[in-house]
JSON list of C-alpha atoms in Angstrom, two decimals:
[
{"chain": "A", "resi": 1, "resn": "MET", "atom": "CA", "xyz": [-16.60, 20.62, -3.42]},
{"chain": "A", "resi": 2, "resn": "ASN", "atom": "CA", "xyz": [-17.13, 16.93, -4.14]},
{"chain": "A", "resi": 3, "resn": "ALA", "atom": "CA", "xyz": [-17.35, 14.48, -1.27]},
{"chain": "A", "resi": 4, "resn": "PRO", "atom": "CA", "xyz": [-13.95, 12.99, -0.45]},
{"chain": "A", "resi": 5, "resn": "ALA", "atom": "CA", "xyz": [-13.11, 9.57, -1.82]},
{"chain": "A", "resi": 6, "resn": "GLY", "atom": "CA", "xyz": [-13.30, 6.89, 0.86]},
{"chain": "A", "resi": 7, "resn": "ILE", "atom": "CA", "xyz": [-10.43, 4.42, 1.16]},
{"chain": "A", "resi": 8, "resn": "VAL", "atom": "CA", "xyz": [-9.52, 1.40, 3.26]},
{"chain": "A", "resi": 9, "resn": "VAL", "atom": "CA", "xyz": [-5.82, 1.02, 4.05]},
{"chain": "A", "resi": 10, "resn": "LEU", "atom": "CA", "xyz": [-4.25, -2.38, 4.85]},
{"chain": "A", "resi": 11, "resn": "VAL", "atom": "CA", "xyz": [-1.08, -2.56, 6.95]},
{"chain": "A", "resi": 12, "resn": "SER", "atom": "CA", "xyz": [1.15, -5.18, 8.56]},
{"chain": "A", "resi": 13, "resn": "GLY", "atom": "CA", "xyz": [3.69, -3.15, 10.50]},
{"chain": "A", "resi": 14, "resn": "SER", "atom": "CA", "xyz": [4.76, 0.30, 11.60]},
{"chain": "A", "resi": 15, "resn": "GLY", "atom": "CA", "xyz": [2.48, 2.20, 9.25]},
{"chain": "A", "resi": 16, "resn": "THR", "atom": "CA", "xyz": [4.76, 4.98, 8.03]},
{"chain": "A", "resi": 17, "resn": "LEU", "atom": "CA", "xyz": [3.06, 4.94, 4.63]},
{"chain": "A", "resi": 18, "resn": "LEU", "atom": "CA", "xyz": [-0.30, 5.04, 6.40]},
{"chain": "A", "resi": 19, "resn": "GLN", "atom": "CA", "xyz": [0.85, 8.02, 8.46]},
{"chain": "A", "resi": 20, "resn": "ALA", "atom": "CA", "xyz": [1.69, 9.91, 5.28]},
{"chain": "A", "resi": 21, "resn": "LEU", "atom": "CA", "xyz": [-1.87, 9.32, 4.07]},
{"chain": "A", "resi": 22, "resn": "ILE", "atom": "CA", "xyz": [-3.34, 10.29, 7.45]},
{"chain": "A", "resi": 23, "resn": "ASP", "atom": "CA", "xyz": [-1.37, 13.54, 7.41]},
{"chain": "A", "resi": 24, "resn": "ALA", "atom": "CA", "xyz": [-2.39, 14.33, 3.83]},
{"chain": "A", "resi": 25, "resn": "SER", "atom": "CA", "xyz": [-6.05, 13.58, 4.50]},
{"chain": "A", "resi": 26, "resn": "LEU", "atom": "CA", "xyz": [-6.18, 16.25, 7.21]},
{"chain": "A", "resi": 27, "resn": "ASP", "atom": "CA", "xyz": [-6.31, 18.80, 4.39]},
{"chain": "A", "resi": 28, "resn": "PRO", "atom": "CA", "xyz": [-9.88, 18.88, 2.98]},
{"chain": "A", "resi": 29, "resn": "ALA", "atom": "CA", "xyz": [-8.45, 19.83, -0.39]},
{"chain": "A", "resi": 30, "resn": "TYR", "atom": "CA", "xyz": [-6.72, 16.45, -0.61]},
{"chain": "A", "resi": 31, "resn": "GLY", "atom": "CA", "xyz": [-10.12, 14.86, -1.20]},
{"chain": "A", "resi": 32, "resn": "VAL", "atom": "CA", "xyz": [-9.53, 11.57, 0.64]},
{"chain": "A", "resi": 33, "resn": "ARG", "atom": "CA", "xyz": [-11.11, 10.11, 3.76]},
{"chain": "A", "resi": 34, "resn": "ILE", "atom": "CA", "xyz": [-9.64, 7.00, 5.39]},
{"chain": "A", "resi": 35, "resn": "LEU", "atom": "CA", "xyz": [-12.69, 4.92, 6.30]},
{"chain": "A", "resi": 36, "resn": "ALA", "atom": "CA", "xyz": [-10.80, 2.15, 8.07]},
{"chain": "A", "resi": 37, "resn": "VAL", "atom": "CA", "xyz": [-7.39, 0.61, 8.57]},
{"chain": "A", "resi": 38, "resn": "GLY", "atom": "CA", "xyz": [-7.09, -3.17, 8.57]},
{"chain": "A", "resi": 39, "resn": "ALA", "atom": "CA", "xyz": [-4.19, -5.37, 9.62]},
{"chain": "A", "resi": 40, "resn": "ASP", "atom": "CA", "xyz": [-3.31, -9.04, 9.39]},
{"chain": "A", "resi": 41, "resn": "ARG", "atom": "CA", "xyz": [-1.87, -9.10, 12.92]},
{"chain": "A", "resi": 42, "resn": "ASP", "atom": "CA", "xyz": [-2.52, -7.64, 16.34]},
{"chain": "A", "resi": 43, "resn": "ASP", "atom": "CA", "xyz": [-0.47, -5.02, 18.18]},
{"chain": "A", "resi": 44, "resn": "VAL", "atom": "CA", "xyz": [1.17, -3.27, 15.25]},
{"chain": "A", "resi": 45, "resn": "GLU", "atom": "CA", "xyz": [2.01, 0.41, 15.24]},
{"chain": "A", "resi": 46, "resn": "GLY", "atom": "CA", "xyz": [-0.03, 0.93, 12.09]},
{"chain": "A", "resi": 47, "resn": "LEU", "atom": "CA", "xyz": [-3.22, 0.16, 14.02]},
{"chain": "A", "resi": 48, "resn": "ARG", "atom": "CA", "xyz": [-2.17, 2.49, 16.83]},
{"chain": "A", "resi": 49, "resn": "ARG", "atom": "CA", "xyz": [-1.54, 5.28, 14.34]},
{"chain": "A", "resi": 50, "resn": "ALA", "atom": "CA", "xyz": [-5.08, 4.84, 13.02]},
{"chain": "A", "resi": 51, "resn": "GLU", "atom": "CA", "xyz": [-6.57, 4.72, 16.51]},
{"chain": "A", "resi": 52, "resn": "ARG", "atom": "CA", "xyz": [-4.77, 7.92, 17.52]},
{"chain": "A", "resi": 53, "resn": "ALA", "atom": "CA", "xyz": [-6.25, 9.58, 14.44]},
{"chain": "A", "resi": 54, "resn": "GLY", "atom": "CA", "xyz": [-9.76, 8.38, 15.33]},
{"chain": "A", "resi": 55, "resn": "ILE", "atom": "CA", "xyz": [-9.94, 6.00, 12.37]},
{"chain": "A", "resi": 56, "resn": "ASP", "atom": "CA", "xyz": [-11.89, 2.73, 12.53]},
{"chain": "A", "resi": 57, "resn": "THR", "atom": "CA", "xyz": [-9.67, -0.38, 12.63]},
{"chain": "A", "resi": 58, "resn": "PHE", "atom": "CA", "xyz": [-10.06, -4.11, 12.15]},
{"chain": "A", "resi": 59, "resn": "VAL", "atom": "CA", "xyz": [-7.79, -7.16, 12.37]},
{"chain": "A", "resi": 60, "resn": "CYS", "atom": "CA", "xyz": [-8.09, -10.15, 10.06]},
{"chain": "A", "resi": 61, "resn": "ARG", "atom": "CA", "xyz": [-5.52, -12.79, 11.06]},
{"chain": "A", "resi": 62, "resn": "VAL", "atom": "CA", "xyz": [-4.91, -15.83, 8.89]},
{"chain": "A", "resi": 63, "resn": "ARG", "atom": "CA", "xyz": [-4.72, -18.08, 11.97]},
{"chain": "A", "resi": 64, "resn": "ASP", "atom": "CA", "xyz": [-8.28, -17.18, 12.92]},
{"chain": "A", "resi": 65, "resn": "PHE", "atom": "CA", "xyz": [-9.61, -18.91, 9.79]},
{"chain": "A", "resi": 66, "resn": "PRO", "atom": "CA", "xyz": [-9.54, -22.57, 8.72]},
{"chain": "A", "resi": 67, "resn": "ASP", "atom": "CA", "xyz": [-7.61, -21.78, 5.52]},
{"chain": "A", "resi": 68, "resn": "ARG", "atom": "CA", "xyz": [-6.46, -18.97, 3.26]},
{"chain": "A", "resi": 69, "resn": "VAL", "atom": "CA", "xyz": [-9.65, -19.11, 1.21]},
{"chain": "A", "resi": 70, "resn": "ALA", "atom": "CA", "xyz": [-11.72, -18.43, 4.30]},
{"chain": "A", "resi": 71, "resn": "TRP", "atom": "CA", "xyz": [-9.31, -15.68, 5.39]},
{"chain": "A", "resi": 72, "resn": "ASP", "atom": "CA", "xyz": [-9.57, -14.05, 1.99]},
{"chain": "A", "resi": 73, "resn": "ALA", "atom": "CA", "xyz": [-13.36, -14.13, 2.21]},
{"chain": "A", "resi": 74, "resn": "GLY", "atom": "CA", "xyz": [-13.23, -12.64, 5.71]},
{"chain": "A", "resi": 75, "resn": "LEU", "atom": "CA", "xyz": [-10.92, -9.83, 4.60]},
{"chain": "A", "resi": 76, "resn": "ALA", "atom": "CA", "xyz": [-13.13, -9.14, 1.59]},
{"chain": "A", "resi": 77, "resn": "ALA", "atom": "CA", "xyz": [-16.17, -8.88, 3.86]},
{"chain": "A", "resi": 78, "resn": "GLU", "atom": "CA", "xyz": [-14.42, -6.43, 6.19]},
{"chain": "A", "resi": 79, "resn": "ILE", "atom": "CA", "xyz": [-13.48, -4.23, 3.25]},
{"chain": "A", "resi": 80, "resn": "ALA", "atom": "CA", "xyz": [-16.92, -4.46, 1.63]},
{"chain": "A", "resi": 81, "resn": "SER", "atom": "CA", "xyz": [-18.63, -3.42, 4.86]},
{"chain": "A", "resi": 82, "resn": "ARG", "atom": "CA", "xyz": [-16.88, -0.03, 4.58]},
{"chain": "A", "resi": 83, "resn": "ALA", "atom": "CA", "xyz": [-17.79, 0.41, 0.88]},
{"chain": "A", "resi": 84, "resn": "PRO", "atom": "CA", "xyz": [-14.54, 2.18, -0.09]},
{"chain": "A", "resi": 85, "resn": "ASP", "atom": "CA", "xyz": [-13.96, 3.80, -3.45]},
{"chain": "A", "resi": 86, "resn": "PHE", "atom": "CA", "xyz": [-10.61, 2.01, -3.55]},
{"chain": "A", "resi": 87, "resn": "VAL", "atom": "CA", "xyz": [-8.15, 0.17, -1.31]},
{"chain": "A", "resi": 88, "resn": "VAL", "atom": "CA", "xyz": [-4.51, 0.89, -0.50]},
{"chain": "A", "resi": 89, "resn": "THR", "atom": "CA", "xyz": [-2.08, -1.77, 0.70]},
{"chain": "A", "resi": 90, "resn": "ALA", "atom": "CA", "xyz": [0.56, 0.14, 2.67]},
{"chain": "A", "resi": 91, "resn": "GLY", "atom": "CA", "xyz": [3.16, -2.37, 3.75]},
{"chain": "A", "resi": 92, "resn": "PHE", "atom": "CA", "xyz": [0.61, -5.21, 3.84]},
{"chain": "A", "resi": 93, "resn": "MET", "atom": "CA", "xyz": [2.63, -8.43, 3.72]},
{"chain": "A", "resi": 94, "resn": "LYS", "atom": "CA", "xyz": [0.01, -10.89, 2.48]},
{"chain": "A", "resi": 95, "resn": "VAL", "atom": "CA", "xyz": [-0.91, -11.89, -1.07]},
{"chain": "A", "resi": 96, "resn": "LEU", "atom": "CA", "xyz": [-4.55, -11.04, -1.69]},
{"chain": "A", "resi": 97, "resn": "GLY", "atom": "CA", "xyz": [-6.91, -13.71, -2.96]},
{"chain": "A", "resi": 98, "resn": "PRO", "atom": "CA", "xyz": [-9.73, -13.56, -5.50]},
{"chain": "A", "resi": 99, "resn": "ALA", "atom": "CA", "xyz": [-12.45, -12.60, -3.03]},
{"chain": "A", "resi": 100, "resn": "THR", "atom": "CA", "xyz": [-10.55, -9.52, -1.87]},
{"chain": "A", "resi": 101, "resn": "LEU", "atom": "CA", "xyz": [-9.33, -8.61, -5.33]},
{"chain": "A", "resi": 102, "resn": "GLY", "atom": "CA", "xyz": [-12.76, -8.96, -6.93]},
{"chain": "A", "resi": 103, "resn": "ASP", "atom": "CA", "xyz": [-13.28, -5.97, -9.22]},
{"chain": "A", "resi": 104, "resn": "ARG", "atom": "CA", "xyz": [-11.80, -3.55, -6.71]},
{"chain": "A", "resi": 105, "resn": "THR", "atom": "CA", "xyz": [-9.13, -1.01, -7.47]},
{"chain": "A", "resi": 106, "resn": "ILE", "atom": "CA", "xyz": [-6.28, -1.79, -5.05]},
{"chain": "A", "resi": 107, "resn": "LEU", "atom": "CA", "xyz": [-3.06, 0.22, -4.99]},
{"chain": "A", "resi": 108, "resn": "ASN", "atom": "CA", "xyz": [0.31, -0.86, -3.66]},
{"chain": "A", "resi": 109, "resn": "THR", "atom": "CA", "xyz": [3.78, 0.62, -3.48]},
{"chain": "A", "resi": 110, "resn": "HIS", "atom": "CA", "xyz": [6.94, -1.45, -3.68]},
{"chain": "A", "resi": 111, "resn": "PRO", "atom": "CA", "xyz": [10.53, -0.46, -2.78]},
{"chain": "A", "resi": 112, "resn": "ALA", "atom": "CA", "xyz": [12.09, -1.23, -6.16]},
{"chain": "A", "resi": 113, "resn": "LEU", "atom": "CA", "xyz": [11.70, -0.34, -9.81]},
{"chain": "A", "resi": 114, "resn": "LEU", "atom": "CA", "xyz": [9.42, -3.16, -10.90]},
{"chain": "A", "resi": 115, "resn": "PRO", "atom": "CA", "xyz": [9.56, -5.51, -12.69]},
{"chain": "A", "resi": 116, "resn": "SER", "atom": "CA", "xyz": [13.01, -5.75, -11.08]},
{"chain": "A", "resi": 117, "resn": "PHE", "atom": "CA", "xyz": [13.22, -7.17, -7.55]},
{"chain": "A", "resi": 118, "resn": "PRO", "atom": "CA", "xyz": [9.66, -8.16, -6.68]},
{"chain": "A", "resi": 119, "resn": "GLY", "atom": "CA", "xyz": [8.88, -9.78, -3.34]},
{"chain": "A", "resi": 120, "resn": "ALA", "atom": "CA", "xyz": [9.59, -9.12, 0.31]},
{"chain": "A", "resi": 121, "resn": "HIS", "atom": "CA", "xyz": [13.37, -8.47, 0.07]},
{"chain": "A", "resi": 122, "resn": "ALA", "atom": "CA", "xyz": [13.51, -5.93, -2.73]},
{"chain": "A", "resi": 123, "resn": "VAL", "atom": "CA", "xyz": [16.06, -3.59, -1.13]},
{"chain": "A", "resi": 124, "resn": "ARG", "atom": "CA", "xyz": [18.38, -6.44, -0.10]},
{"chain": "A", "resi": 125, "resn": "ASP", "atom": "CA", "xyz": [18.11, -7.97, -3.57]},
{"chain": "A", "resi": 126, "resn": "ALA", "atom": "CA", "xyz": [18.93, -4.67, -5.29]},
{"chain": "A", "resi": 127, "resn": "LEU", "atom": "CA", "xyz": [22.07, -4.26, -3.18]},
{"chain": "A", "resi": 128, "resn": "ALA", "atom": "CA", "xyz": [23.09, -7.86, -3.79]},
{"chain": "A", "resi": 129, "resn": "HIS", "atom": "CA", "xyz": [22.83, -7.34, -7.54]},
{"chain": "A", "resi": 130, "resn": "GLY", "atom": "CA", "xyz": [25.01, -4.23, -7.40]},
{"chain": "A", "resi": 131, "resn": "VAL", "atom": "CA", "xyz": [22.57, -1.88, -9.13]},
{"chain": "A", "resi": 132, "resn": "LYS", "atom": "CA", "xyz": [23.40, 1.83, -9.15]},
{"chain": "A", "resi": 133, "resn": "VAL", "atom": "CA", "xyz": [19.77, 2.97, -9.28]},
{"chain": "A", "resi": 134, "resn": "THR", "atom": "CA", "xyz": [16.71, 1.50, -7.65]},
{"chain": "A", "resi": 135, "resn": "GLY", "atom": "CA", "xyz": [13.57, 3.23, -6.42]},
{"chain": "A", "resi": 136, "resn": "THR", "atom": "CA", "xyz": [9.89, 2.75, -5.74]},
{"chain": "A", "resi": 137, "resn": "THR", "atom": "CA", "xyz": [6.91, 1.71, -7.83]},
{"chain": "A", "resi": 138, "resn": "ALA", "atom": "CA", "xyz": [3.19, 2.35, -7.45]},
{"chain": "A", "resi": 139, "resn": "HIS", "atom": "CA", "xyz": [1.09, -0.32, -9.10]},
{"chain": "A", "resi": 140, "resn": "LEU", "atom": "CA", "xyz": [-2.29, -1.97, -9.14]},
{"chain": "A", "resi": 141, "resn": "VAL", "atom": "CA", "xyz": [-2.58, -5.20, -7.20]},
{"chain": "A", "resi": 142, "resn": "ASP", "atom": "CA", "xyz": [-3.40, -8.40, -9.04]},
{"chain": "A", "resi": 143, "resn": "ALA", "atom": "CA", "xyz": [-3.18, -12.08, -8.13]},
{"chain": "A", "resi": 144, "resn": "GLY", "atom": "CA", "xyz": [0.61, -12.20, -8.49]},
{"chain": "A", "resi": 145, "resn": "VAL", "atom": "CA", "xyz": [3.41, -10.87, -6.32]},
{"chain": "A", "resi": 146, "resn": "ASP", "atom": "CA", "xyz": [4.12, -7.28, -7.41]},
{"chain": "A", "resi": 147, "resn": "THR", "atom": "CA", "xyz": [3.01, -8.07, -10.97]},
{"chain": "A", "resi": 148, "resn": "GLY", "atom": "CA", "xyz": [0.10, -5.64, -11.44]},
{"chain": "A", "resi": 149, "resn": "PRO", "atom": "CA", "xyz": [0.05, -2.75, -13.92]},
{"chain": "A", "resi": 150, "resn": "ILE", "atom": "CA", "xyz": [2.59, -0.05, -13.07]},
{"chain": "A", "resi": 151, "resn": "LEU", "atom": "CA", "xyz": [1.17, 3.43, -12.45]},
{"chain": "A", "resi": 152, "resn": "ALA", "atom": "CA", "xyz": [4.22, 5.49, -11.49]},
{"chain": "A", "resi": 153, "resn": "GLN", "atom": "CA", "xyz": [7.85, 5.14, -10.42]},
{"chain": "A", "resi": 154, "resn": "ARG", "atom": "CA", "xyz": [10.54, 7.21, -8.75]},
{"chain": "A", "resi": 155, "resn": "ALA", "atom": "CA", "xyz": [14.25, 6.49, -8.95]},
{"chain": "A", "resi": 156, "resn": "VAL", "atom": "CA", "xyz": [16.68, 6.48, -6.02]},
{"chain": "A", "resi": 157, "resn": "GLU", "atom": "CA", "xyz": [20.45, 6.42, -6.46]},
{"chain": "A", "resi": 158, "resn": "VAL", "atom": "CA", "xyz": [22.36, 3.68, -4.65]},
{"chain": "A", "resi": 159, "resn": "HIS", "atom": "CA", "xyz": [25.40, 5.01, -2.77]},
{"chain": "A", "resi": 160, "resn": "ASP", "atom": "CA", "xyz": [28.61, 3.02, -2.49]},
{"chain": "A", "resi": 161, "resn": "ASP", "atom": "CA", "xyz": [28.36, 2.93, 1.30]},
{"chain": "A", "resi": 162, "resn": "ASP", "atom": "CA", "xyz": [24.66, 2.09, 1.46]},
{"chain": "A", "resi": 163, "resn": "THR", "atom": "CA", "xyz": [23.38, -0.55, 3.82]},
{"chain": "A", "resi": 164, "resn": "GLU", "atom": "CA", "xyz": [19.99, -2.14, 3.40]},
{"chain": "A", "resi": 165, "resn": "GLU", "atom": "CA", "xyz": [18.67, 0.15, 6.13]},
{"chain": "A", "resi": 166, "resn": "SER", "atom": "CA", "xyz": [20.11, 3.41, 4.76]},
{"chain": "A", "resi": 167, "resn": "LEU", "atom": "CA", "xyz": [18.95, 2.68, 1.23]},
{"chain": "A", "resi": 168, "resn": "HIS", "atom": "CA", "xyz": [15.50, 1.64, 2.39]},
{"chain": "A", "resi": 169, "resn": "GLU", "atom": "CA", "xyz": [15.09, 4.87, 4.35]},
{"chain": "A", "resi": 170, "resn": "ARG", "atom": "CA", "xyz": [15.77, 6.97, 1.25]},
{"chain": "A", "resi": 171, "resn": "ILE", "atom": "CA", "xyz": [13.43, 4.81, -0.81]},
{"chain": "A", "resi": 172, "resn": "LYS", "atom": "CA", "xyz": [10.69, 5.18, 1.80]},
{"chain": "A", "resi": 173, "resn": "GLU", "atom": "CA", "xyz": [10.91, 8.97, 1.57]},
{"chain": "A", "resi": 174, "resn": "GLN", "atom": "CA", "xyz": [10.10, 8.73, -2.14]},
{"chain": "A", "resi": 175, "resn": "GLU", "atom": "CA", "xyz": [7.58, 5.95, -1.58]},
{"chain": "A", "resi": 176, "resn": "ARG", "atom": "CA", "xyz": [5.54, 8.06, 0.84]},
{"chain": "A", "resi": 177, "resn": "GLU", "atom": "CA", "xyz": [5.49, 11.03, -1.52]},
{"chain": "A", "resi": 178, "resn": "LEU", "atom": "CA", "xyz": [4.59, 8.84, -4.48]},
{"chain": "A", "resi": 179, "resn": "LEU", "atom": "CA", "xyz": [1.73, 7.14, -2.64]},
{"chain": "A", "resi": 180, "resn": "VAL", "atom": "CA", "xyz": [0.26, 10.40, -1.34]},
{"chain": "A", "resi": 181, "resn": "ASP", "atom": "CA", "xyz": [0.43, 11.92, -4.82]},
{"chain": "A", "resi": 182, "resn": "LEU", "atom": "CA", "xyz": [-1.12, 8.93, -6.55]},
{"chain": "A", "resi": 183, "resn": "VAL", "atom": "CA", "xyz": [-3.93, 8.46, -4.03]},
{"chain": "A", "resi": 184, "resn": "GLY", "atom": "CA", "xyz": [-4.79, 12.14, -4.34]},
{"chain": "A", "resi": 185, "resn": "ARG", "atom": "CA", "xyz": [-4.80, 11.96, -8.13]},
{"chain": "A", "resi": 186, "resn": "LEU", "atom": "CA", "xyz": [-6.92, 8.82, -8.12]},
{"chain": "A", "resi": 187, "resn": "ALA", "atom": "CA", "xyz": [-9.44, 10.45, -5.79]},
{"chain": "A", "resi": 188, "resn": "ALA", "atom": "CA", "xyz": [-9.64, 13.56, -7.98]},
{"chain": "A", "resi": 189, "resn": "ASP", "atom": "CA", "xyz": [-9.67, 11.86, -11.39]},
{"chain": "A", "resi": 190, "resn": "PRO", "atom": "CA", "xyz": [-10.21, 8.09, -11.09]},
{"chain": "A", "resi": 191, "resn": "ARG", "atom": "CA", "xyz": [-10.13, 7.29, -14.79]},
{"chain": "A", "resi": 192, "resn": "GLY", "atom": "CA", "xyz": [-7.32, 9.65, -15.60]},
{"chain": "A", "resi": 193, "resn": "ALA", "atom": "CA", "xyz": [-5.00, 8.14, -12.99]},
{"chain": "A", "resi": 194, "resn": "LEU", "atom": "CA", "xyz": [-5.41, 4.53, -14.15]},
{"chain": "A", "resi": 195, "resn": "PRO", "atom": "CA", "xyz": [-4.16, 2.86, -17.34]},
{"chain": "A", "resi": 196, "resn": "SER", "atom": "CA", "xyz": [-7.03, 2.27, -19.74]},
{"chain": "A", "resi": 197, "resn": "THR", "atom": "CA", "xyz": [-6.01, -1.35, -20.20]},
{"chain": "A", "resi": 198, "resn": "SER", "atom": "CA", "xyz": [-5.96, -2.25, -16.52]},
{"chain": "A", "resi": 199, "resn": "GLY", "atom": "CA", "xyz": [-8.23, -5.02, -15.34]},
{"chain": "A", "resi": 200, "resn": "PRO", "atom": "CA", "xyz": [-9.86, -3.54, -12.20]},
{"chain": "A", "resi": 201, "resn": "ARG", "atom": "CA", "xyz": [-12.60, -1.00, -12.67]},
{"chain": "A", "resi": 202, "resn": "ALA", "atom": "CA", "xyz": [-12.00, 2.64, -11.95]},
{"chain": "A", "resi": 203, "resn": "PRO", "atom": "CA", "xyz": [-13.20, 3.76, -8.52]},
{"chain": "A", "resi": 204, "resn": "ARG", "atom": "CA", "xyz": [-16.70, 5.16, -8.25]}
]
C-alpha cells in the first residue's frame, strides 16, 4: 500500500468539514493523513477537534503581523514546514495571498453552485434570489474569491419553507460528502482528479 497523502487543513470556525476528513482518515484505505490543522483565530472548535484527534495545530492571526503580506508569508511558512501533498481550506474565511498560493494545490468547498453566489453569504444570497436549486461546489483556490477551477458539484433543492439555517444544514451534508470524496480521489490519483488546464501543479 502506498504511503498516505499528507494534507494541511485550514479552518476558521466549528470544523464540521474538518471532522468529516478526520473521520474518513481513520480508515487506512482512505489514503490520507492530516499533518496539521491551522486557523486564523484562537479558541475555535476546529482546533479543538484536531487536538482531540491528536493532530498538530497552529494559529496564524492577521493581527499578529504588520500587514496582510506578512501574514500571508507567515501562513505559507507554517504550511511549508509540514510539506503537505496538498492543502484543504475547510471553512477558512480569509483570502489567500500569493505566498500561500504559490504552486500548491489548494482545495475549497463552497455552499453554492459556483459561479453563482460567491462570497461569504452564499446561502443567504441564494434564498434572496429565489432559486429553486442551489448546492455545493468543490474547486481549486486561486487569487480570487471562489473563482478557481471547478472540480465537482452537488445540487440541493430549495424548499418553500427553508430558512438560511435549514438550507445551509442540508447543503453542509452534501458538502462534507463531496469534500471527503474529492480529497480521497485526489490522494489516490492526483492527476486524474484535477482538470488538465488548471494552474496549480498536481500533488506529489
